[in-house]
Coordinates of C-alpha atoms in Angstrom, one line a residue:
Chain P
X1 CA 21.5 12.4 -8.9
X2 CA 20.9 16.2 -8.9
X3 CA 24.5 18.0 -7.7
X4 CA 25.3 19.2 -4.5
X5 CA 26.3 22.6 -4.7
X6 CA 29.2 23.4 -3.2
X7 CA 28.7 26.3 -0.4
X8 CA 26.3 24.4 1.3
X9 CA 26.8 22.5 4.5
X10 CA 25.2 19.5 5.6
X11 CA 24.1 17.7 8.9
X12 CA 23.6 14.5 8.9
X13 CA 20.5 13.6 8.8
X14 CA 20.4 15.6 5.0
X15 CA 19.3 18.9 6.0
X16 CA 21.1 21.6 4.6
X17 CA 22.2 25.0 5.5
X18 CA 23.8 28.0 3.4
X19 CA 25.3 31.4 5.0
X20 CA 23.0 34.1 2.6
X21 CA 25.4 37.4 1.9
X22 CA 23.4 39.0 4.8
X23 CA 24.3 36.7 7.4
X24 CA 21.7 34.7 7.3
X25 CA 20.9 30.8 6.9
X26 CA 18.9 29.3 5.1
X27 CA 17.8 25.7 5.7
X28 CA 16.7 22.9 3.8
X29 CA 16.7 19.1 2.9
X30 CA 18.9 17.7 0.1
X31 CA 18.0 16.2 -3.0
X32 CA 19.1 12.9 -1.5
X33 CA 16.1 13.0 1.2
X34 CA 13.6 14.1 -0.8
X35 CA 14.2 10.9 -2.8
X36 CA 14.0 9.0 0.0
X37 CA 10.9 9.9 1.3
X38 CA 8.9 10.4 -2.3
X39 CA 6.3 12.6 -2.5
X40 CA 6.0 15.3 0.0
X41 CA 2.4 16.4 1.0
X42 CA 2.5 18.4 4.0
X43 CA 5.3 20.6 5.6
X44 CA 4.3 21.7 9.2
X45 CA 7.0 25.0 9.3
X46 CA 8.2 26.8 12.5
X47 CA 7.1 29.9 13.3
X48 CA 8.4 32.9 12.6
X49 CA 10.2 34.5 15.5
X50 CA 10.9 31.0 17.1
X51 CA 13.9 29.8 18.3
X52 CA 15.4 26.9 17.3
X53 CA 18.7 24.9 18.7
X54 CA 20.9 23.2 16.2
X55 CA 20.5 19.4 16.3
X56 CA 17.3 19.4 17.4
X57 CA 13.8 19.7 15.8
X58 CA 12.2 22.4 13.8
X59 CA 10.4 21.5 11.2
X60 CA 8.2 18.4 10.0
X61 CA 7.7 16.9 6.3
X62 CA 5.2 14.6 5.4
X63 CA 5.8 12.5 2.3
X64 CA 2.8 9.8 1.6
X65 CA 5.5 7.3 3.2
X66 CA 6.2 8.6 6.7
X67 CA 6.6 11.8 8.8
X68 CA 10.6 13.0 9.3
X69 CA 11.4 15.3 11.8
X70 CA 13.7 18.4 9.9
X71 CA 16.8 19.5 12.7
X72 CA 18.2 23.0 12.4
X73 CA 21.8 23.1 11.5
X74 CA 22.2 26.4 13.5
X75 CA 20.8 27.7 16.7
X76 CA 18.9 31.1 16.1
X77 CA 15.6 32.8 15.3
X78 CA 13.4 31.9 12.5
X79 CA 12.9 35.0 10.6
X80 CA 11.2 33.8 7.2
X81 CA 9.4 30.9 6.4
X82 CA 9.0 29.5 3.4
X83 CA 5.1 30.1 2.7
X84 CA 4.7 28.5 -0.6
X85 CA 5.1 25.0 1.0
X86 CA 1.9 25.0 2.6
X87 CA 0.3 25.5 -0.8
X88 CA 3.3 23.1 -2.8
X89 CA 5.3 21.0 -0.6
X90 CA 6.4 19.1 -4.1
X91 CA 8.5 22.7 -4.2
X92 CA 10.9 20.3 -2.5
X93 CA 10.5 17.7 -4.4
X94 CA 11.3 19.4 -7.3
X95 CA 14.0 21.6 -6.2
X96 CA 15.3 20.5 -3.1
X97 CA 18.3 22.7 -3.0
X98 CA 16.4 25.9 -4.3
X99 CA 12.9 26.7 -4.3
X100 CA 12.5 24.1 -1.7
X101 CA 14.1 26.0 1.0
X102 CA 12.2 25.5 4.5
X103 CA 13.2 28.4 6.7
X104 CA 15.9 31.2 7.4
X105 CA 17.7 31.6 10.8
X106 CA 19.7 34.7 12.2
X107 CA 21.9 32.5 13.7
X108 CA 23.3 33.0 17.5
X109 CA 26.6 31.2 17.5
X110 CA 28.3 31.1 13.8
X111 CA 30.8 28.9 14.9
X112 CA 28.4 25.9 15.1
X113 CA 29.0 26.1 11.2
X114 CA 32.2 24.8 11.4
X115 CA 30.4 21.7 12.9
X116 CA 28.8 20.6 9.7
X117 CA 29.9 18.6 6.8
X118 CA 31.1 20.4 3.4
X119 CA 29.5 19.1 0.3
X120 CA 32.1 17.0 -0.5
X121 CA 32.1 15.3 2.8
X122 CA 28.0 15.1 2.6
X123 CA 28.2 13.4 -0.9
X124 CA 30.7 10.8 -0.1
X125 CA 28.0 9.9 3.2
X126 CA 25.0 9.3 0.2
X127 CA 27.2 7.5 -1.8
X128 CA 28.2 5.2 1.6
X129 CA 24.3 4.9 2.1
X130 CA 22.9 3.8 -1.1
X131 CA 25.1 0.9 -0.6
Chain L
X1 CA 17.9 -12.9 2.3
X2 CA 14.9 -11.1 0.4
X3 CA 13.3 -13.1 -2.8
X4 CA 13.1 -11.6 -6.0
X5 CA 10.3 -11.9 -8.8
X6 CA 11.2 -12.6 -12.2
X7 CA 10.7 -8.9 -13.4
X8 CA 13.4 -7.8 -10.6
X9 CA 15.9 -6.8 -13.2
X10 CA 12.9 -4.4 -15.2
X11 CA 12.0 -3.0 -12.1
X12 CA 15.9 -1.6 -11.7
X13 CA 16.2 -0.9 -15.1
X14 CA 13.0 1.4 -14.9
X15 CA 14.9 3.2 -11.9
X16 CA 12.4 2.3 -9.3
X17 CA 13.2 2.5 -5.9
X18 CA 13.0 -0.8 -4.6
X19 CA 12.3 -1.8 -0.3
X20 CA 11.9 -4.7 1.2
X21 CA 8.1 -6.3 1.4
X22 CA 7.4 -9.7 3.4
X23 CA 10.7 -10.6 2.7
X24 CA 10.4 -9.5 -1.3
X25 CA 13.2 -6.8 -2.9
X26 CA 10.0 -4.8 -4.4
X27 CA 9.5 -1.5 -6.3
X28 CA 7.6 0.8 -4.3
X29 CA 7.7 3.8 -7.0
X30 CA 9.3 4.2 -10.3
X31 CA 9.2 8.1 -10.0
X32 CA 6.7 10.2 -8.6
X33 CA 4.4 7.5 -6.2
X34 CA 1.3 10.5 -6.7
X35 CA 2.0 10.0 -10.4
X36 CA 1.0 6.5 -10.7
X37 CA -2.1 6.6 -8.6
X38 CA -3.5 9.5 -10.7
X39 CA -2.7 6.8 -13.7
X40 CA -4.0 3.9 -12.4
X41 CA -7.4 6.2 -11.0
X42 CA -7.5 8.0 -15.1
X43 CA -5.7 5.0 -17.3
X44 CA -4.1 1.9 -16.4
X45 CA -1.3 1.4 -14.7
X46 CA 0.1 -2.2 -13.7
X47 CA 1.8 -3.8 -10.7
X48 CA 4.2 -6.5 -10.1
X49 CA 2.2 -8.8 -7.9
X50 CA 4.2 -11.8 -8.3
X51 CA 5.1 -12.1 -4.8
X52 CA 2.0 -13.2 -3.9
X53 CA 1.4 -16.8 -3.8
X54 CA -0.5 -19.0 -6.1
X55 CA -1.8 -22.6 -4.4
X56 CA -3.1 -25.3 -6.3
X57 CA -5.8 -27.6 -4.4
X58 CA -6.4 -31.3 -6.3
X59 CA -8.4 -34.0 -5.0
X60 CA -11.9 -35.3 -5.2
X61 CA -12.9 -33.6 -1.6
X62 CA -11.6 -30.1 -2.6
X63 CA -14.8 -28.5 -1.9
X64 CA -15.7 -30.3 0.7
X65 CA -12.6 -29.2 1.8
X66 CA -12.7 -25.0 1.2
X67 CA -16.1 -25.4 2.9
X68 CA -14.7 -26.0 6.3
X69 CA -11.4 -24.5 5.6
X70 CA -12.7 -20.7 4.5
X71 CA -15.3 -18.7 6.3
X72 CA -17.1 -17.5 2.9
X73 CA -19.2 -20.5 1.2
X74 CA -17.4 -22.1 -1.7
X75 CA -20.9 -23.4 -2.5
X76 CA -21.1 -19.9 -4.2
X77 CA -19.0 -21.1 -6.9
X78 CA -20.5 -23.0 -9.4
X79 CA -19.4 -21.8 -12.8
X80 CA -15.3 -22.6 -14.0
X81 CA -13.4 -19.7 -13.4
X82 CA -15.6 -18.3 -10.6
X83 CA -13.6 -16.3 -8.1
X84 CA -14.9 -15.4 -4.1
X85 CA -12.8 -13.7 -1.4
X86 CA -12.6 -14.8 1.2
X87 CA -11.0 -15.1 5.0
X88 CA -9.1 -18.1 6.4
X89 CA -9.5 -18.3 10.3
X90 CA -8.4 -20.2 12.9
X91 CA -10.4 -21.4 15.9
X92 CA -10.6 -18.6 17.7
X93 CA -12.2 -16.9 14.6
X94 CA -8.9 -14.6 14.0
X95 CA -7.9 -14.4 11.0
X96 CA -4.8 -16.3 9.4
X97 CA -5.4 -14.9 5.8
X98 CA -7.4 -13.1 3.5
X99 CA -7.6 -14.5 -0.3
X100 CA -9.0 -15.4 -3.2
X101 CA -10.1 -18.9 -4.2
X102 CA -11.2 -19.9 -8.1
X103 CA -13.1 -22.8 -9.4
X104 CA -11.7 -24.7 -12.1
X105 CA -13.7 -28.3 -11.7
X106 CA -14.3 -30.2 -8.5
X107 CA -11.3 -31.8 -8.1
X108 CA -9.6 -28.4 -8.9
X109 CA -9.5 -24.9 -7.0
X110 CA -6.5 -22.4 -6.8
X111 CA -6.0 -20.2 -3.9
X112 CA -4.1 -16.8 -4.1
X113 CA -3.2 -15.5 -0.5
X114 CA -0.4 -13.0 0.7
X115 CA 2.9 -13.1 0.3
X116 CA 4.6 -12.1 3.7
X117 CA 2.2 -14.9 5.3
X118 CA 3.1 -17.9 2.8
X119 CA 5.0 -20.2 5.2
X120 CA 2.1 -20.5 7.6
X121 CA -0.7 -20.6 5.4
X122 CA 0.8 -23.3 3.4
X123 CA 1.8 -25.5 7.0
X124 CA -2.3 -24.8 8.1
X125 CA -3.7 -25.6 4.4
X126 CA -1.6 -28.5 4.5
X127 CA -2.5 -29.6 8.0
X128 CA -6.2 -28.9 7.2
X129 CA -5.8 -30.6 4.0
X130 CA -4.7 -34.2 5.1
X131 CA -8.1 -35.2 6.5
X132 CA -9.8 -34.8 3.1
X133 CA -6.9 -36.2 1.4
X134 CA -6.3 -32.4 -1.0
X135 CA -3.1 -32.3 -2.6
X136 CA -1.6 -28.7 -1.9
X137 CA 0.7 -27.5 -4.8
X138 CA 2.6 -24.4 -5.0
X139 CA 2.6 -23.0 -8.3
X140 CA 5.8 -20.7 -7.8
X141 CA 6.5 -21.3 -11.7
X142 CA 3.7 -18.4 -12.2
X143 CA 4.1 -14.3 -12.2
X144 CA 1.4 -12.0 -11.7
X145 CA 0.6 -8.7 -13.3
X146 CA -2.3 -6.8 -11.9
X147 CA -3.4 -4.2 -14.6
X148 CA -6.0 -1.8 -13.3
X149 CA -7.7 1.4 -14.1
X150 CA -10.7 2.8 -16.6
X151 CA -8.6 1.9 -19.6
X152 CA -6.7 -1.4 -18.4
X153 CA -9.0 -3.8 -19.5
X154 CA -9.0 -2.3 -23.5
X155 CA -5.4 -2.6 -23.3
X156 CA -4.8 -6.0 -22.2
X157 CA -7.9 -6.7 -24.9
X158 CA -5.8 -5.5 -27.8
X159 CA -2.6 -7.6 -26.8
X160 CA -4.6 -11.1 -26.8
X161 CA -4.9 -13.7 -29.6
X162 CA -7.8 -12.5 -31.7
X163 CA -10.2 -16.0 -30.9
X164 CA -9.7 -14.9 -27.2
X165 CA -10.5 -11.3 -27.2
X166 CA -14.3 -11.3 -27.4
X167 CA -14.5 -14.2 -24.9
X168 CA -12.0 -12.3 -22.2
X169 CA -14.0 -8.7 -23.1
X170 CA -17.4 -10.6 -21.8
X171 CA -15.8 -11.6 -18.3
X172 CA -18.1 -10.9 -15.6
X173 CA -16.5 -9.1 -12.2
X174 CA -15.1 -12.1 -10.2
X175 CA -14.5 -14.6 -13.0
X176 CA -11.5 -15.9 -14.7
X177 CA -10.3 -17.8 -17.9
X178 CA -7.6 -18.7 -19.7
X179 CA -6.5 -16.8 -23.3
X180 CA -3.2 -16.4 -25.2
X181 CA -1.4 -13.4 -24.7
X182 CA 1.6 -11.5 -26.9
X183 CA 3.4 -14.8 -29.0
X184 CA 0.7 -17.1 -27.8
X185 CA 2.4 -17.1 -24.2
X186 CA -0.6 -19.0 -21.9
X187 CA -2.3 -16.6 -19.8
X188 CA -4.8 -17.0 -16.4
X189 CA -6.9 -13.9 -16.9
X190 CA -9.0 -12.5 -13.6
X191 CA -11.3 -9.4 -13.8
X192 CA -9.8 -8.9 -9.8
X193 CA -8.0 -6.1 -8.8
X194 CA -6.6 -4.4 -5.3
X195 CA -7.2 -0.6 -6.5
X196 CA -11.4 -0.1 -7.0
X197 CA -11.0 0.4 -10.9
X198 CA -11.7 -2.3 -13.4
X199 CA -9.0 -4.6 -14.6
X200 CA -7.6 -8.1 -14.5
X201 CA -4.8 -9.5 -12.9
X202 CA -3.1 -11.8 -14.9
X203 CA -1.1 -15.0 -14.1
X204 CA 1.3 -15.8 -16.5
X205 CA 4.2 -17.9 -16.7
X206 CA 7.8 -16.9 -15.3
X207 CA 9.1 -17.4 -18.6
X208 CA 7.0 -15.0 -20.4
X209 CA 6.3 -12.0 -17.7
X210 CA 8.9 -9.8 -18.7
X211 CA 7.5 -10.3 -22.6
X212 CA 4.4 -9.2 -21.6
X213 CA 5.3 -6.5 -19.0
X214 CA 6.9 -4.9 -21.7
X215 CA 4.1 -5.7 -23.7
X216 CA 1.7 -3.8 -21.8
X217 CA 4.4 -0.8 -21.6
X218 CA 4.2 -0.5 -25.3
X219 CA 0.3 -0.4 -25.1
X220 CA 0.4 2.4 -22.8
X221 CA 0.1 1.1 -19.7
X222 CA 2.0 2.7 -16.4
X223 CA 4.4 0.8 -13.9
X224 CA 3.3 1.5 -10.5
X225 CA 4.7 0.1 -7.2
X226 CA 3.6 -0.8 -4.0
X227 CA 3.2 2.7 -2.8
X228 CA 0.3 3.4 -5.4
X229 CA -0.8 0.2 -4.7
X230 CA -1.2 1.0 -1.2
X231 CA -3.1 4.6 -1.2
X232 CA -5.2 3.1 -4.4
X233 CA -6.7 0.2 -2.8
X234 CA -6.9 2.4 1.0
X235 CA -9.3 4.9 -0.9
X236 CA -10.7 2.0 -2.2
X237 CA -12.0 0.4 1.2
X238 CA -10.1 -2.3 0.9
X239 CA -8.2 -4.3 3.7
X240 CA -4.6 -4.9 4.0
X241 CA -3.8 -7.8 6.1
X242 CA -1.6 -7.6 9.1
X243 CA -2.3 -4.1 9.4
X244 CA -6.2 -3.7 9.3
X245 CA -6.6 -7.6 10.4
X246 CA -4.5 -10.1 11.9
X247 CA -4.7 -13.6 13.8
X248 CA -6.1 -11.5 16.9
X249 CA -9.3 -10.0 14.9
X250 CA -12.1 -11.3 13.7
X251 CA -13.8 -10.5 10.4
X252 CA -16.7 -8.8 12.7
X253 CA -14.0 -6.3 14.1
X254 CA -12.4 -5.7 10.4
X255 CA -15.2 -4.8 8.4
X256 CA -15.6 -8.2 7.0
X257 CA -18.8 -9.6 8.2
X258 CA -20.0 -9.4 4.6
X259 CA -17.4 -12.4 4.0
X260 CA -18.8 -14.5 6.6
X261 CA -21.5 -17.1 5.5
X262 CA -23.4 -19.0 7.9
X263 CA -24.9 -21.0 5.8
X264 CA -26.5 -24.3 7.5
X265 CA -24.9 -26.7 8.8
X266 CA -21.3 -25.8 7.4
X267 CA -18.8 -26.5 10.1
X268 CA -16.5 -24.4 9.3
X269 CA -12.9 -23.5 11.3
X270 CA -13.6 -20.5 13.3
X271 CA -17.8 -20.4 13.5
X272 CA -18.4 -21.1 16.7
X273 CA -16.0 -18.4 17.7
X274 CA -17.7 -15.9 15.2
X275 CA -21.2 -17.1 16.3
X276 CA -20.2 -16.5 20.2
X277 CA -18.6 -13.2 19.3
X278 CA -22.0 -12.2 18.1
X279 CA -24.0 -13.2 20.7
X280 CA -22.0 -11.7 23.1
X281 CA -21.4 -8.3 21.1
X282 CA -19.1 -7.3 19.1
X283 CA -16.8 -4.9 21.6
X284 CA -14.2 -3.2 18.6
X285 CA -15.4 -1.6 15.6
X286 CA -13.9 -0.3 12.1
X287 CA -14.6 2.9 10.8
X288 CA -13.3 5.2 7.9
X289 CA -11.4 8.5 9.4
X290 CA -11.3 11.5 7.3
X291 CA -8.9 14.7 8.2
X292 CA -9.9 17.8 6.7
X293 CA -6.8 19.4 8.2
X294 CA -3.3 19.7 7.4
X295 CA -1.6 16.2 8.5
X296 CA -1.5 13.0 7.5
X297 CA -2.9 10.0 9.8
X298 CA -0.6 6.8 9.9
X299 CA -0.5 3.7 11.1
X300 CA -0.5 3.3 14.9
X301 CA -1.3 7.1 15.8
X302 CA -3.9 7.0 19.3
X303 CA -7.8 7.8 18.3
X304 CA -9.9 9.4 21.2
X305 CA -13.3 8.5 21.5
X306 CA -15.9 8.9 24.1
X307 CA -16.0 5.6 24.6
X308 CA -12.2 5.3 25.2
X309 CA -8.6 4.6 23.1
X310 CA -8.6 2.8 19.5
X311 CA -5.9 3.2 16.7
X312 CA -5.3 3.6 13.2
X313 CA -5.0 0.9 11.1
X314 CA -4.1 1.8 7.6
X315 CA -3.4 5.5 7.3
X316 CA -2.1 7.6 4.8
X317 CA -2.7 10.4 2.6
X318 CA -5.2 10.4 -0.4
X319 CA -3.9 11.4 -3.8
X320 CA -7.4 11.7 -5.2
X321 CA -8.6 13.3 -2.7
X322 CA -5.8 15.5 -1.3
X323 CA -6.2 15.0 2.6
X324 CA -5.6 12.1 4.6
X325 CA -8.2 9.1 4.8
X326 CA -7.1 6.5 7.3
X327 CA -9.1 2.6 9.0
X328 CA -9.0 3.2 12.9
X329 CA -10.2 0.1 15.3
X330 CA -12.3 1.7 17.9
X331 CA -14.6 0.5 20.7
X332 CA -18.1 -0.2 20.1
X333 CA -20.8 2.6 20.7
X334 CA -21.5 6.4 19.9
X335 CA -17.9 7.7 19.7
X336 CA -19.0 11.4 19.6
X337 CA -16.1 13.7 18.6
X338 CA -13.3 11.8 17.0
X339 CA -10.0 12.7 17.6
X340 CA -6.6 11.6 16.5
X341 CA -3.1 12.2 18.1
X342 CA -0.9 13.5 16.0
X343 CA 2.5 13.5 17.6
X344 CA 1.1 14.8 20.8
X345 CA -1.4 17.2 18.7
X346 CA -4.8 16.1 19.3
X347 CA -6.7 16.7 16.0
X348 CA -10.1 16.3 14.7
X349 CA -11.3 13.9 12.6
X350 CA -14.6 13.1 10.9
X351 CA -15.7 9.5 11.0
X352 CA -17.4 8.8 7.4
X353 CA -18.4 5.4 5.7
X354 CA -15.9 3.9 3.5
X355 CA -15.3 3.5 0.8
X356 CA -13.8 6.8 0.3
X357 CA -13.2 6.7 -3.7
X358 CA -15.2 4.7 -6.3
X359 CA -14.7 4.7 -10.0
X360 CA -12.0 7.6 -10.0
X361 CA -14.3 9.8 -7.7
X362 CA -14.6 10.8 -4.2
X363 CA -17.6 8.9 -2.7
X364 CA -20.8 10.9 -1.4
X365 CA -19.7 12.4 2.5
X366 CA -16.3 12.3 1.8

């Protein structure tokens, strides 16, 4: 198990979020749900400029398995996307937590951070999972 | 309660990830589910197909027997160790089962049908059987290891007893025999496979599968689960039942008409059925779906046709051929453009003759 690092926050459903120096958040799934769903082949990505509401839709990834539905953590505009997943969407795969990133939000209300899970909390929910 | 096969234990300790299928804790992937396709497609890779289940048939009738049980002619078999698929139907021509049926001697066949549907193939066999006074036996003392690809047959050459190896080289397609594997364990050896590359699935004893799993590890060959299994034998052409078939199709409707003999005077369960189907015209149709675009087609997703509604059987995406191929039931007649709804997307799809990969390459139109 690849390790969570520690300034990110987690919803639930194992997307991620970290607050960039800028403001900014970025958005991703854990290492966890990558495993989960195997190999990814297709990422359909929001647009940029788009809003999207935390909790609710904004992404989909395909892995050969099934389709997953990706929630925002954070209510906002999508202001980058992450390109090179059209080309590689094994970029999440192999680095879930890095490379893999989905999309980045200017967020609207920074207070629904304080809504999410730390890493520590988010690790001991895997842990609960796998057994 | 799920069952587990006797190479459970190697399947953990290889770090697969391991789901539930028919009621069997099975490895879907051991790492990278791509990975093993593109090594079963360009080597060998094996599978644990020991859930599956192996059925004994003993009796002086036995043939007399398959011939009205199954709707392909056993009459086709006439050399030991003679394999034919075929379907198992019920009255209504719907299919109970797909399998595969070997000839040992007239008072000898086995059967090999699906795993999830064991419990009620073994009550109809039985039921059918009593009339022609068959003994059913499940053999549930036997493992299975399919081994598969361009280089799978050379490997599981070089692990045999040395008499053997000339003998099991010269198997035709369809044909079994019996060698001695690693430490003279007893081996069944079929040139069958689930994945449209040469190879042999092998029946072997519990007592010796993990000995010669780990056999065929040392000699190069891949673990692959269920997942390659799955995409492999999709781009292949081949049907999965209870998803591209089940008790409410016939073999007309499934792409399976080639398994159908009506051969004369053979009264066998399910013709009449199939014969009025026929006559009256065959109203649902399968057909091979490509998607050029981005997507992935799945299982269940709505097709649009001019003709009206159908669905995807068996959908996924192709390794080999980096898209997404998919089976879609579909009514009868000139469907003009194809369409599939993806989540609430309505996307275009080109309707192509399957299969869609043969001998590690994408098939002409695909």
């Amino acid at each position: 198990m690849s390790e969570i690092p520690g300034d990110l926050k987690f919803l639930k459903s194992h997307e991620w979020a970290r607050i960039e120096d800028d403001g900014l958040v970025r958005v991703g799934i854990s290492h966890h749900a990558q495993e989960q769903l195997g190999d990814l082949v297709y990422v359909e990505l929001p647009e940029v400029g788009s809003a999207v509401k935390a909790g609710t839709g904004a992404a989909v990834v395909e892995s050969v398995k099934a389709a997953s539905d990706i929630y925002s953590p954070i209510s906002g505009e999508v202001v980058e996307i992450n390109e090179q997943l059209n080309d590689k969407p094994e970029t999440i795969n192999e680095d879930a937590f890095g490379e893999g990133w989905i999309f980045l939000v200017r967020p609207s209300d920074r207070g629904e951070l304080d809504e999410l899970m730390d890493a520590n909390e988010y690790e001991e929910l895997v842990e609960n999972e796998d057994h | 309660m799920t069952d587990k096969t006797v190479l459970n234990a190697t399947h953990r300790a290889l770090g697969a990830r391991m789901v539930d299928f028919g009621g069997w804790d099975m490895p879907i992937s051991y790492g990278s589910q791509i990975d093993e396709h593109h090594a079963v497609r360009n080597d060998a890779g094996m599978f644990d197909v020991s859930h599956m289940t192996v059925i004994d048939l003993h009796g002086a009738r036995t043939r007399e027997f398959l011939r009205h049980l199954l709707a392909n002619s056993v009459d086709k078999l006439k050399i030991t160790g003679k394999a034919l698929y075929s379907c198992m139907l019920n009255e209504g021509g719907g299919v109970i089962d797909d399998l595969i049926v070997y000839f040992f001697d007239e008072a000898h066949f086995r059967l090999v049908v699906n795993a999830a549907t064991r419990a009620k193939d073994l009550a109809w066999i039985e039921q059918q059987a009593a009339a022609f006074d068959v003994q059913v036996i499940e053999r549930p003392e036997f493992a299975m290891i399919a081994v598969q690809g361009p280089q799978a047959r050379a490997k599981v050459l070089g692990l045999l007893h040395e008499v053997d190896r000339a003998r099991i080289e010269k198997l035709g397609k369809f044909a079994a025999a019996a060698a001695q594997g690693p430490h003279g364990m007893p081996l069944f050896i079929a040139r069958t496979g689930y994945t449209g590359e040469d190879g042999f699935e092998i029946i072997v004893p519990n007592d010796h599968a993990v000995a010669l799993w780990d056999a065929l590890a040392a000699a190069g060959v891949a673990p692959a689960g269920l997942g390659a299994r799955d995409t492999l034998r999709l781009e292949a052409g081949m049907n999965l039942y209870g998803q591209d078939m089940d008790e409410d199709v016939s073999p007309w409707e499934a792409n399976l008409g080639w398994t159908i003999t009506l051969d004369e005077g053979r009264r066998f369960i399910g013709r009449d059925a199939l014969e009025a189907q026929k006559v009256a015209g065959v109203k649902r149709v399968m057909v091979g779906l490509v998607l050029d675009d981005k997507g992935v087609l799945r299982h269940g997703q709505k097709v649009l046709t001019a003709n009206g509604q159908g669905e995807i059987l068996s959908g996924s995406f192709s390794p080999t051929l980096n898209k997404a191929v998919a089976f879609a039931r579909i009514p009868a007649g000139e469907p003009g453009d194809v369409r599939v709804d993806i989540r609430g997307r309505e996307v275009p799809v080109r309707m192509v003759k399957y299969p869609f990969v043969r001998d590690g390459k994408p098939c002409d139109g695909i």
